[in-house]
Short mmCIF file of C-alpha atoms and ligand atoms in Angstrom, two decimals:
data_model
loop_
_atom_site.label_atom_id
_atom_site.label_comp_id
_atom_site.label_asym_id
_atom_site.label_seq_id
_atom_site.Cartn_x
_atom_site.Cartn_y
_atom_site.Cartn_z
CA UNK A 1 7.10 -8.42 28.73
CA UNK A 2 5.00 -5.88 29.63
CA UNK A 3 8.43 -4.11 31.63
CA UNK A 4 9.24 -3.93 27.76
CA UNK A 5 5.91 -2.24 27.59
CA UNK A 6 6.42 0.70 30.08
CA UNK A 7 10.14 0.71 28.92
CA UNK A 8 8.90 2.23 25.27
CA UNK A 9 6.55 4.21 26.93
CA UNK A 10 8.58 6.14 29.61
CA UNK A 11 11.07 6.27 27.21
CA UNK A 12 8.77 7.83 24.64
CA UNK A 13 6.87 9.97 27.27
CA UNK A 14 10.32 11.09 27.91
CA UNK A 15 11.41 11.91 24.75
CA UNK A 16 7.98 14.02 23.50
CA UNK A 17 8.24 16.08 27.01
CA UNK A 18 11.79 16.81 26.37
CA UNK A 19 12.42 20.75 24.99
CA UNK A 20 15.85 19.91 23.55
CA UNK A 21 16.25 19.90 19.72
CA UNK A 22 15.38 16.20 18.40
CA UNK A 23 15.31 14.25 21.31
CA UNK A 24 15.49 10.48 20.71
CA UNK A 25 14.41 7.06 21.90
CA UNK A 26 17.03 4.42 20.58
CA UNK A 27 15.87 0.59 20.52
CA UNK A 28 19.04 -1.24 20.46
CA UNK A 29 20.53 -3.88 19.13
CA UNK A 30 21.43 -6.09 21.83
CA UNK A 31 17.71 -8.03 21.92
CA UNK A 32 14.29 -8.43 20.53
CA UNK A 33 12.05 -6.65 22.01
CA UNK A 34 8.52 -8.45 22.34
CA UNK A 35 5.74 -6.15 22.88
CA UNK A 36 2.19 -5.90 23.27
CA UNK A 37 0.18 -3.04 21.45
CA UNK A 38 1.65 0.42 21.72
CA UNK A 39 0.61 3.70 20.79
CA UNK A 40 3.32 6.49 21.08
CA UNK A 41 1.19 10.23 20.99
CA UNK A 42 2.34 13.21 19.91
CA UNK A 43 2.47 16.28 20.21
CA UNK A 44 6.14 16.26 21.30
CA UNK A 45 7.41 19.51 22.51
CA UNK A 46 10.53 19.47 19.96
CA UNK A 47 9.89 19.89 16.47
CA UNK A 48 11.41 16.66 15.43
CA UNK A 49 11.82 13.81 17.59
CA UNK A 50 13.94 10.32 16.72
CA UNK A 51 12.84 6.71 16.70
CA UNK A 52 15.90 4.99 16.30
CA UNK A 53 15.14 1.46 15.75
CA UNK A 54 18.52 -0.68 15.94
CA UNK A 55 17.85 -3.72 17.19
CA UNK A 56 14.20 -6.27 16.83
CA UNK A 57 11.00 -5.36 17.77
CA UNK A 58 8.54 -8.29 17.52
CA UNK A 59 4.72 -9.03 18.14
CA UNK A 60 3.89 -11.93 20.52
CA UNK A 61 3.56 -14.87 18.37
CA UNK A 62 0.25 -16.95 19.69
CA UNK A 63 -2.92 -15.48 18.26
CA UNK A 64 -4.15 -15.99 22.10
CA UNK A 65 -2.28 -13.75 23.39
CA UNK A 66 -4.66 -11.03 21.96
CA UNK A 67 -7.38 -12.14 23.28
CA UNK A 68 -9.10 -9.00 25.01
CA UNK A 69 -7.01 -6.84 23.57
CA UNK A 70 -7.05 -4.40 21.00
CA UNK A 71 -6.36 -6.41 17.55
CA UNK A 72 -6.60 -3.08 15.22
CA UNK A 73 -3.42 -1.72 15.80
CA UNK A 74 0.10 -2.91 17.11
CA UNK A 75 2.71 0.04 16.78
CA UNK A 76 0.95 3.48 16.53
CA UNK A 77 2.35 6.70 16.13
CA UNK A 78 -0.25 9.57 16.71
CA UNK A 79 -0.56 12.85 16.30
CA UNK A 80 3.30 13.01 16.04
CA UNK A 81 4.66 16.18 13.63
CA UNK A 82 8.48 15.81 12.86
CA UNK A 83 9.04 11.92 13.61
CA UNK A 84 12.26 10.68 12.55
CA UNK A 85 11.76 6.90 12.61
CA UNK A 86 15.65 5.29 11.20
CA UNK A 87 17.53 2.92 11.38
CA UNK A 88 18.08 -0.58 10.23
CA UNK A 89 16.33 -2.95 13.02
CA UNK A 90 13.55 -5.03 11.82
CA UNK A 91 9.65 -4.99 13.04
CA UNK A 92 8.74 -8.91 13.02
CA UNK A 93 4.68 -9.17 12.93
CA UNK A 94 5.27 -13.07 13.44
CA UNK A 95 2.26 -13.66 11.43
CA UNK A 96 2.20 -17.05 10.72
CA UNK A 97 -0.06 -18.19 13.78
CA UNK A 98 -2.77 -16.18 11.80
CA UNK A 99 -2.19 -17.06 8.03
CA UNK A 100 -4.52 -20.43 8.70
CA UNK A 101 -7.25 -18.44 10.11
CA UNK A 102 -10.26 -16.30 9.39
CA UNK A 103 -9.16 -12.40 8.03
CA UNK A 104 -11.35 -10.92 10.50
CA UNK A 105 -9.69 -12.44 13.14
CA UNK A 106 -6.18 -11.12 12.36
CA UNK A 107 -4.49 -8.36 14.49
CA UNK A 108 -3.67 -5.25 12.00
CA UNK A 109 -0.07 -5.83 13.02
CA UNK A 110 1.09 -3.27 11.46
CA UNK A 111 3.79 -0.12 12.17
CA UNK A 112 0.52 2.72 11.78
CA UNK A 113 1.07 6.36 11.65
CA UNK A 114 -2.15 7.99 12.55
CA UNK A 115 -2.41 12.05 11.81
CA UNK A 116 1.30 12.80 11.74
CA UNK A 117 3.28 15.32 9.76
CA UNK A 118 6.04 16.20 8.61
CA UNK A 119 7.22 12.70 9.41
CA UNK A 120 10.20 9.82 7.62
CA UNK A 121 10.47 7.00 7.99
CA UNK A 122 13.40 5.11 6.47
CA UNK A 123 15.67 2.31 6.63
CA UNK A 124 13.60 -0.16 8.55
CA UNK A 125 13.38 -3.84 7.76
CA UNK A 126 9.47 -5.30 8.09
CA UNK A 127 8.78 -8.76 8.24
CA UNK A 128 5.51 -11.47 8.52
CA UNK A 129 2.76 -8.67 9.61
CA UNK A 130 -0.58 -10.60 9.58
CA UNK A 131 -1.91 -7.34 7.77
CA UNK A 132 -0.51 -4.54 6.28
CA UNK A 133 3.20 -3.78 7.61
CA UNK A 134 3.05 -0.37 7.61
CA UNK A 135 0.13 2.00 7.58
CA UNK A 136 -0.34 5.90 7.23
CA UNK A 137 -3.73 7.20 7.53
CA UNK A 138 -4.93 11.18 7.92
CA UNK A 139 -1.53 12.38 7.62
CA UNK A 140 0.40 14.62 5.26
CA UNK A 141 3.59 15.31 4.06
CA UNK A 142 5.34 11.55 4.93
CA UNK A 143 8.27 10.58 2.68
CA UNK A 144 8.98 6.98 3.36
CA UNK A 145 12.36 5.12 1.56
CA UNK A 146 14.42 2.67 1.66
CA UNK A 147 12.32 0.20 3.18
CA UNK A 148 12.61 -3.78 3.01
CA UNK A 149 9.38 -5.59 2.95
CA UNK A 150 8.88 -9.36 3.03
CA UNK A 151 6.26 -11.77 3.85
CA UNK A 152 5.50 -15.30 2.00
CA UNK A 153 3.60 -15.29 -1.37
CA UNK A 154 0.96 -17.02 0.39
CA UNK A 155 0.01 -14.98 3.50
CA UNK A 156 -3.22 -13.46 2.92
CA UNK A 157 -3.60 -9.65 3.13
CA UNK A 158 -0.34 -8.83 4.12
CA UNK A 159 0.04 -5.60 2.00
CA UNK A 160 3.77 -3.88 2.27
CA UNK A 161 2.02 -0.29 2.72
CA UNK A 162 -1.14 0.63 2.97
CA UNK A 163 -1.67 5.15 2.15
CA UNK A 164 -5.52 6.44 2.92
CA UNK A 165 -6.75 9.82 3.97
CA UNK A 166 -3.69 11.33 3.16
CA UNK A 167 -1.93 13.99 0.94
CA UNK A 168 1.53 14.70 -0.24
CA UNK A 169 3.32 10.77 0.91
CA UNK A 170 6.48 9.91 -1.10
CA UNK A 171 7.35 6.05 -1.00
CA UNK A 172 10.70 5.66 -2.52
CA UNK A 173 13.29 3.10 -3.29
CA UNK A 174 11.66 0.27 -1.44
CA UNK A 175 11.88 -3.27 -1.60
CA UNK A 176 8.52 -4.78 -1.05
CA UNK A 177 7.64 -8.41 -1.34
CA UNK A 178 4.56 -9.93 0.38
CA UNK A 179 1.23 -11.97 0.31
CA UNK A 180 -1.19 -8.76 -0.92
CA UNK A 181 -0.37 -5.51 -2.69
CA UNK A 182 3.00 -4.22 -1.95
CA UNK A 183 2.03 -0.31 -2.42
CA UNK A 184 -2.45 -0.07 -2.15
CA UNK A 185 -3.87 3.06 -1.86
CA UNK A 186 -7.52 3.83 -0.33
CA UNK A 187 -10.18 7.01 -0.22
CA UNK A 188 -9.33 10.24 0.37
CA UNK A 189 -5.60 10.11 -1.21
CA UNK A 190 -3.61 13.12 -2.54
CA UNK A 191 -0.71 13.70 -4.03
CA UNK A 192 0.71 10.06 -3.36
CA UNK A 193 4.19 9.55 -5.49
CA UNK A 194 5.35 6.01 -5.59
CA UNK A 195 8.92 5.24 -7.20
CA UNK A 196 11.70 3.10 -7.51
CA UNK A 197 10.09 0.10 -5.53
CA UNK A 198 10.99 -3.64 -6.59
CA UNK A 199 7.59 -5.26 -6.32
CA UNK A 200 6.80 -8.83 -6.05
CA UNK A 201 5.43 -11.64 -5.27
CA UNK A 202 2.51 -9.79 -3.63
CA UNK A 203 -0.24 -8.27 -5.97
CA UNK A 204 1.29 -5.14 -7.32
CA UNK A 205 0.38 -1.79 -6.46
CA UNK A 206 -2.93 -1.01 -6.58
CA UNK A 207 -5.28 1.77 -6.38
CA UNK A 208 -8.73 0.64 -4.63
CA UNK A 209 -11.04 -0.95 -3.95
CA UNK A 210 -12.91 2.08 -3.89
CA UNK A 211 -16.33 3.07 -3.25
CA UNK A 212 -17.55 -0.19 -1.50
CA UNK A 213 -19.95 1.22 0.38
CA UNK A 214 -22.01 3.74 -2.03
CA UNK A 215 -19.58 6.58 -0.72
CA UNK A 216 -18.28 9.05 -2.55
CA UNK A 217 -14.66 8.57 -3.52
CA UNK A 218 -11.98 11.10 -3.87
CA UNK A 219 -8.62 9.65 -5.14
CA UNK A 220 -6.16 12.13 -7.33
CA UNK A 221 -2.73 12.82 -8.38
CA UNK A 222 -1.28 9.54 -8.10
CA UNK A 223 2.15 8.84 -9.72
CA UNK A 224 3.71 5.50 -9.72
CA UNK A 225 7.09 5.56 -11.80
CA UNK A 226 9.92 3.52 -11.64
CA UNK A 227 8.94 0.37 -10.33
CA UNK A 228 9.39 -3.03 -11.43
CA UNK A 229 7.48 -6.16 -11.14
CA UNK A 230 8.20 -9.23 -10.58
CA UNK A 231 6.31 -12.32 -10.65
CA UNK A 232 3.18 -10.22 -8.80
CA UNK A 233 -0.11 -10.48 -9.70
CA UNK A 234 -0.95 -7.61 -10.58
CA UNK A 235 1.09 -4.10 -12.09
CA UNK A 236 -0.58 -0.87 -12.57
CA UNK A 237 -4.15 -1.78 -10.91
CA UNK A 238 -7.01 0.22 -10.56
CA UNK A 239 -10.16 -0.99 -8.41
CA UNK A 240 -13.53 0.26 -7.88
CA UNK A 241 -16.67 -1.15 -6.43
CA UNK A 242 -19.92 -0.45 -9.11
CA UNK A 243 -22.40 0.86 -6.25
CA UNK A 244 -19.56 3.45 -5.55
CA UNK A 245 -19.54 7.42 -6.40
CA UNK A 246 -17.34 9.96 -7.05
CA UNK A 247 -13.80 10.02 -8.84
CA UNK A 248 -10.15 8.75 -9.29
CA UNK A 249 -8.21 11.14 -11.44
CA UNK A 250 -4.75 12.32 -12.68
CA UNK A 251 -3.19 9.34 -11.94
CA UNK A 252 -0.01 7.65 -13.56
CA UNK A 253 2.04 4.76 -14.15
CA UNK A 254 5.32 5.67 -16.08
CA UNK A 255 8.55 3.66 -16.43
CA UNK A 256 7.40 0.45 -15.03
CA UNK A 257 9.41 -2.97 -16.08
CA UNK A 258 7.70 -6.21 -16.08
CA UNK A 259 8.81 -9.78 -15.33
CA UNK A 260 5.90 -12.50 -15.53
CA UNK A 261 3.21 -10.27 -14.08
CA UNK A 262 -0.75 -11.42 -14.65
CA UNK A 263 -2.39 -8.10 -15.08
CA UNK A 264 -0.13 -5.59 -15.85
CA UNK A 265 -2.34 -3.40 -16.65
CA UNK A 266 -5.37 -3.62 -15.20
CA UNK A 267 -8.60 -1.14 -14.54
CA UNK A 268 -11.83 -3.11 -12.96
CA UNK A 269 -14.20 -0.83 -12.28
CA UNK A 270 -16.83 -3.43 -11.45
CA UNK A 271 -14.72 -4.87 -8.63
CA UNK A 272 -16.29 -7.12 -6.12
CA UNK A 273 -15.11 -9.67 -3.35
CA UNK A 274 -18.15 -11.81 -3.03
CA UNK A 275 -17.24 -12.29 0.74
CA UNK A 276 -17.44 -8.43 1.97
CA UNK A 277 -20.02 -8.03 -0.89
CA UNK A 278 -23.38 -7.81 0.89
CA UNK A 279 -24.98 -7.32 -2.14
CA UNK A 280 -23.06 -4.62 -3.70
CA UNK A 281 -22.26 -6.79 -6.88
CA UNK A 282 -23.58 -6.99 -10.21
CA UNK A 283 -24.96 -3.93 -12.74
CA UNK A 284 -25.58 -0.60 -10.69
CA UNK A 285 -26.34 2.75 -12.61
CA UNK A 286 -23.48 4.29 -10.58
CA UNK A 287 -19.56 4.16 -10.51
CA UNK A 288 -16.63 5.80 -9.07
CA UNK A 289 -15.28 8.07 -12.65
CA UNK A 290 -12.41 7.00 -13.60
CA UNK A 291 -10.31 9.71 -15.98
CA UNK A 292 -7.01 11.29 -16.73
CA UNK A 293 -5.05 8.05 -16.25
CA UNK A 294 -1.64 7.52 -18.28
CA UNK A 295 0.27 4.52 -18.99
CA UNK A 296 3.79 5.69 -20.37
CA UNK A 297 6.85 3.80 -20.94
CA UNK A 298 5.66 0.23 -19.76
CA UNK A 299 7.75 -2.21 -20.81
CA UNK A 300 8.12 -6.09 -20.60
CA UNK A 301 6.22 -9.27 -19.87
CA UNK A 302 2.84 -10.82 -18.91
CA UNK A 303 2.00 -14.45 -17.70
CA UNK A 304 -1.48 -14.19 -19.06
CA UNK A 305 -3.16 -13.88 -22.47
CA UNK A 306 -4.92 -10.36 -21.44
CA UNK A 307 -2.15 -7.95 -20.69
CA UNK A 308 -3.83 -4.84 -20.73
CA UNK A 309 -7.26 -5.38 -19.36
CA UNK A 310 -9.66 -1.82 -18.96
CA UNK A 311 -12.80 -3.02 -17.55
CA UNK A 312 -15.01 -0.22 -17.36
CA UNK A 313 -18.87 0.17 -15.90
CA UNK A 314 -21.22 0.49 -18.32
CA UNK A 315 -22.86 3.44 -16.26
CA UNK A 316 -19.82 5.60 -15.76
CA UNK A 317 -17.12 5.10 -18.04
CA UNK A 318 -13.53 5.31 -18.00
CA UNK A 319 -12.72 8.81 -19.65
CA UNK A 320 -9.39 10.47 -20.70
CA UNK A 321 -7.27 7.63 -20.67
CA UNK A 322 -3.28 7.90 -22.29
CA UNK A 323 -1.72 4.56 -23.58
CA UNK A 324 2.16 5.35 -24.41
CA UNK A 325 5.46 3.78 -25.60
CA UNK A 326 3.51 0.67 -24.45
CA UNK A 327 6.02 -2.73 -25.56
CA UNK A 328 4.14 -6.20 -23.39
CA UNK A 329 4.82 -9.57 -24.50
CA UNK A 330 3.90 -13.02 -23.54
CA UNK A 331 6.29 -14.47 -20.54
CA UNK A 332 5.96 -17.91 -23.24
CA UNK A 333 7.62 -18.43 -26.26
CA UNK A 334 5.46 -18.24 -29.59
CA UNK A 335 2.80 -17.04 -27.48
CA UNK A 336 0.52 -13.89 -27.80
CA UNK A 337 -0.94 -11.22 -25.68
CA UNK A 338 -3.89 -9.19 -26.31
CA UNK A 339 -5.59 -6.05 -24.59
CA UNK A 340 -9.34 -5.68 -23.69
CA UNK A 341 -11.29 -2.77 -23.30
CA UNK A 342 -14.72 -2.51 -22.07
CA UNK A 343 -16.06 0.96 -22.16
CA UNK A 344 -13.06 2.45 -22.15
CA UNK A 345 -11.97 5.82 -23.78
CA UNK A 346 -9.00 7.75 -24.76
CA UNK A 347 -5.71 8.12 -26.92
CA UNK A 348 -2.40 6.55 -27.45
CA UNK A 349 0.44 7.66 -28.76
CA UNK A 350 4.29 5.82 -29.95
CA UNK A 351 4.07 2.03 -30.05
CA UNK A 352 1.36 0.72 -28.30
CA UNK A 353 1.73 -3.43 -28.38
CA UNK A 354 -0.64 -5.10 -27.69
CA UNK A 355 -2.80 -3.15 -29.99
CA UNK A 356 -4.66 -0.78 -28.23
CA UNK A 357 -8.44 -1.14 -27.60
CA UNK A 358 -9.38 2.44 -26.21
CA UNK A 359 -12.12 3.83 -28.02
CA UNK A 360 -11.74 7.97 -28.49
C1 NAG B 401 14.45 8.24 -4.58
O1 NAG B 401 15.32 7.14 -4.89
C2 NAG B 401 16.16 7.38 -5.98
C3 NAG B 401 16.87 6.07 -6.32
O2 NAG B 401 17.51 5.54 -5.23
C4 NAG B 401 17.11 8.52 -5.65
O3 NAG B 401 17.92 8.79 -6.77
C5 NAG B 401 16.29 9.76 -5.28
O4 NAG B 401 17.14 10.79 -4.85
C6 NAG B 401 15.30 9.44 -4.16
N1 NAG B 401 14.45 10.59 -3.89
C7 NAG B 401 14.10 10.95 -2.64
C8 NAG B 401 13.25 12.16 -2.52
O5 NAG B 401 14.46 10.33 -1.65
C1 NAG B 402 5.26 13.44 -7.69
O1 NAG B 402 5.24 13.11 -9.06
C2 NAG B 402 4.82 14.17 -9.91
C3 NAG B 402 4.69 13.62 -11.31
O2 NAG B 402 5.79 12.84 -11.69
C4 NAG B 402 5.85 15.30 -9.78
O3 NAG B 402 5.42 16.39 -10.57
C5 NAG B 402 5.95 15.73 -8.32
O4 NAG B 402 6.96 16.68 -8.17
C6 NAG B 402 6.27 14.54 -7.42
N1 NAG B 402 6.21 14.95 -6.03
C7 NAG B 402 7.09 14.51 -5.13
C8 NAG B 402 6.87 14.99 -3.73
O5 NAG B 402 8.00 13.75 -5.41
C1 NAG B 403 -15.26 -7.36 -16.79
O1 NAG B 403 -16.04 -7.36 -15.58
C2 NAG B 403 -17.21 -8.17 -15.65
C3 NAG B 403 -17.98 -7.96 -14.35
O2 NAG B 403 -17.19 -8.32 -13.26
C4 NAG B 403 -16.81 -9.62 -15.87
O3 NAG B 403 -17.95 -10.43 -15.97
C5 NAG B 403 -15.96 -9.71 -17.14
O4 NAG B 403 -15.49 -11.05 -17.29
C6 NAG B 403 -14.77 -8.77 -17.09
N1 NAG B 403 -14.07 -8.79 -18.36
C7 NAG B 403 -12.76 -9.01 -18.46
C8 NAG B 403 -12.19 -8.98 -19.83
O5 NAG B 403 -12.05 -9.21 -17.47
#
């Protein structure tokens, strides 16, 4: 195993030294490869360097294994500019030892690019991470695509891709399909485009939670179009934490199909997980501002009663919010679906159905 270990790593080291024009480390198909935590650091010397993932890559399997060793991270790429990671191997987090057990507990077995730029990654297939399967955090300018994500319905916080302290990250045609939210998106996001993903099960793709810790949020330009839910629990969802500050802005949600989702549309701005809470719940005079958010062109069907759902704090309220060419119906025959608004403001415009709530 751990020959496995330094094999990546010379072969890495080798790589990033290497002055020729993208020089590249090929994992091939002829086994899986089990190995412990790795971080691969940039910078490289060329200006784009290859990951070529053919073959398997998987995490050891026994929760024990961990034991004294790092849990945050499994396969980190840092401080890379010009990664190239292709190919259509698979990353196996072989999560299931941890689905039984306590959150805190679980490895972030994830595929993590930490301040990289310039960077793709494309083709991959991710399986059964016991967290997120694939994380990008303070980097800029990533375009990630044609990705297949699965994990079971039931595996807890096992998000397809989790964006935060970034700007300008493209996720395109994707196929993501997990436990948690296939696309979420945390604090200090920028110019974040999400399209042509098929999402679900998992919990759609959400926005938040924000602002759990009283700290200032700064979330904007956001575009999710082209994606299509199915059976998820969640569509277009927005989350922020009352005793939070600061703002999510210009964000959008345009061409989305639905297929039996619960909340297809869905703003809580009083958001709290009673376990993580530590007191942080109930009415605060503060609130992360929540404006300039458009719904266009949703289309399609809801498993609940409340399709479009704008739950907005009483303190700070939802502002400047666009409701267009909106057609939901109930997943049930002869059923219908209504929308809710609590302190929330703004305009519609074409069909809006269910009847719109916003106030102007
Ligand atoms: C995104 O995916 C769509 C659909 O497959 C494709 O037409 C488009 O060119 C892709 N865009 C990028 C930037 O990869
Ligand atoms: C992101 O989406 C916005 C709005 O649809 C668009 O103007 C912008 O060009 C997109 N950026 C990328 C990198 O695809
Ligand atoms: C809005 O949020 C409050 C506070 O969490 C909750 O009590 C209420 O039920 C929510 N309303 C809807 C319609 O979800």
């Amino acid at each position: 195993m751990s020959f496995f270990f330094l094999a990546f790593s010379a072969a890495w080291k080798a790589a990033c030294s290497a002055t020729t024009q993208n020089p590249t480390v090929v994992v091939p198909s002829s086994r899986n490869f089990l190995v412990y935590p790795l971080i691969f650091y940039g910078p490289c010397k060329s200006s784009q360097i290859s990951f070529q993932l053919i073959g398997t890559i998987s995490s050891p399997s026994s929760p024990s294994v961990w034991w004294g060793r790092d849990r945050s991270k499994w396969l980190t790429f840092n401080g890379v500019t010009g990664l190239l990671i292709t190919g259509t191997g698979t990353i196996d987090g072989q999560g299931s030892g941890w689905w039984g057990q306590s959150c805190r507990d679980h490895p972030n077995l994830a595929l993590s690019l930490i301040s990289c730029k310039q960077s793709t990654i494309s083709g991959i297939y991710f399986v059964n991470s016991a967290q997120e399967h694939l994380v990008i955090y303070l980097s800029n300018n990533i375009l990630i695509k044609n990705l297949h994500i699965t994990a079971p319905e039931n595996s807890p916080n096992s998000d397809g891709i989790h964006i935060e302290a970034s700007q300008n990250v493209l996720v395109n045609n994707s196929v993501i399909a997990t436990g948690d939210d296939c696309v979420s998106i945390g604090d200090m996001t920028s110019n974040i485009n999400v399209s042509f993903v098929n999402c679900g099960p998992g919990h759609g793709v959400s926005i938040g939670s924000l602002g759990k810790n009283g700290n200032s949020v700064k979330v904007e330009n956001i575009h999710v179009k082209r994606v299509n839910f199915k059976g998820s629990t969640n569509g277009a969802r927005i989350k922020t934490w009352q005793v939070g500050l600061g703002y999510v802005r210009k964000i959008s949600f345009e061409h989305i199909t639905l297929q039996s989702v619960q909340n297809p549309i869905y703003i809580d701005q009083n958001y709290c997980d009673i376990k993580g809470a530590r007191g942080n719940c109930g009415q605060k005079s503060t609130g992360v501002h929540i404006s300039e958010v458009t719904y266009n062109d949703i289309v399609g069907t809801s498993s609940t009663y409340v399709a479009i759902n704008l739950n907005c704090s009483q303190s700070v309220a939802c502002t400047g919010i666009t409701l267009s060419s909106i057609q939901i119906r109930s997943d049930k025959s002869g059923q219908q679906v209504i929308s809710k608004c609590t302190n929330a403001h703004g305009t519609n415009s074409g069909v809006v159905q269910p009847k719109s709530c916003l106030q102007s």
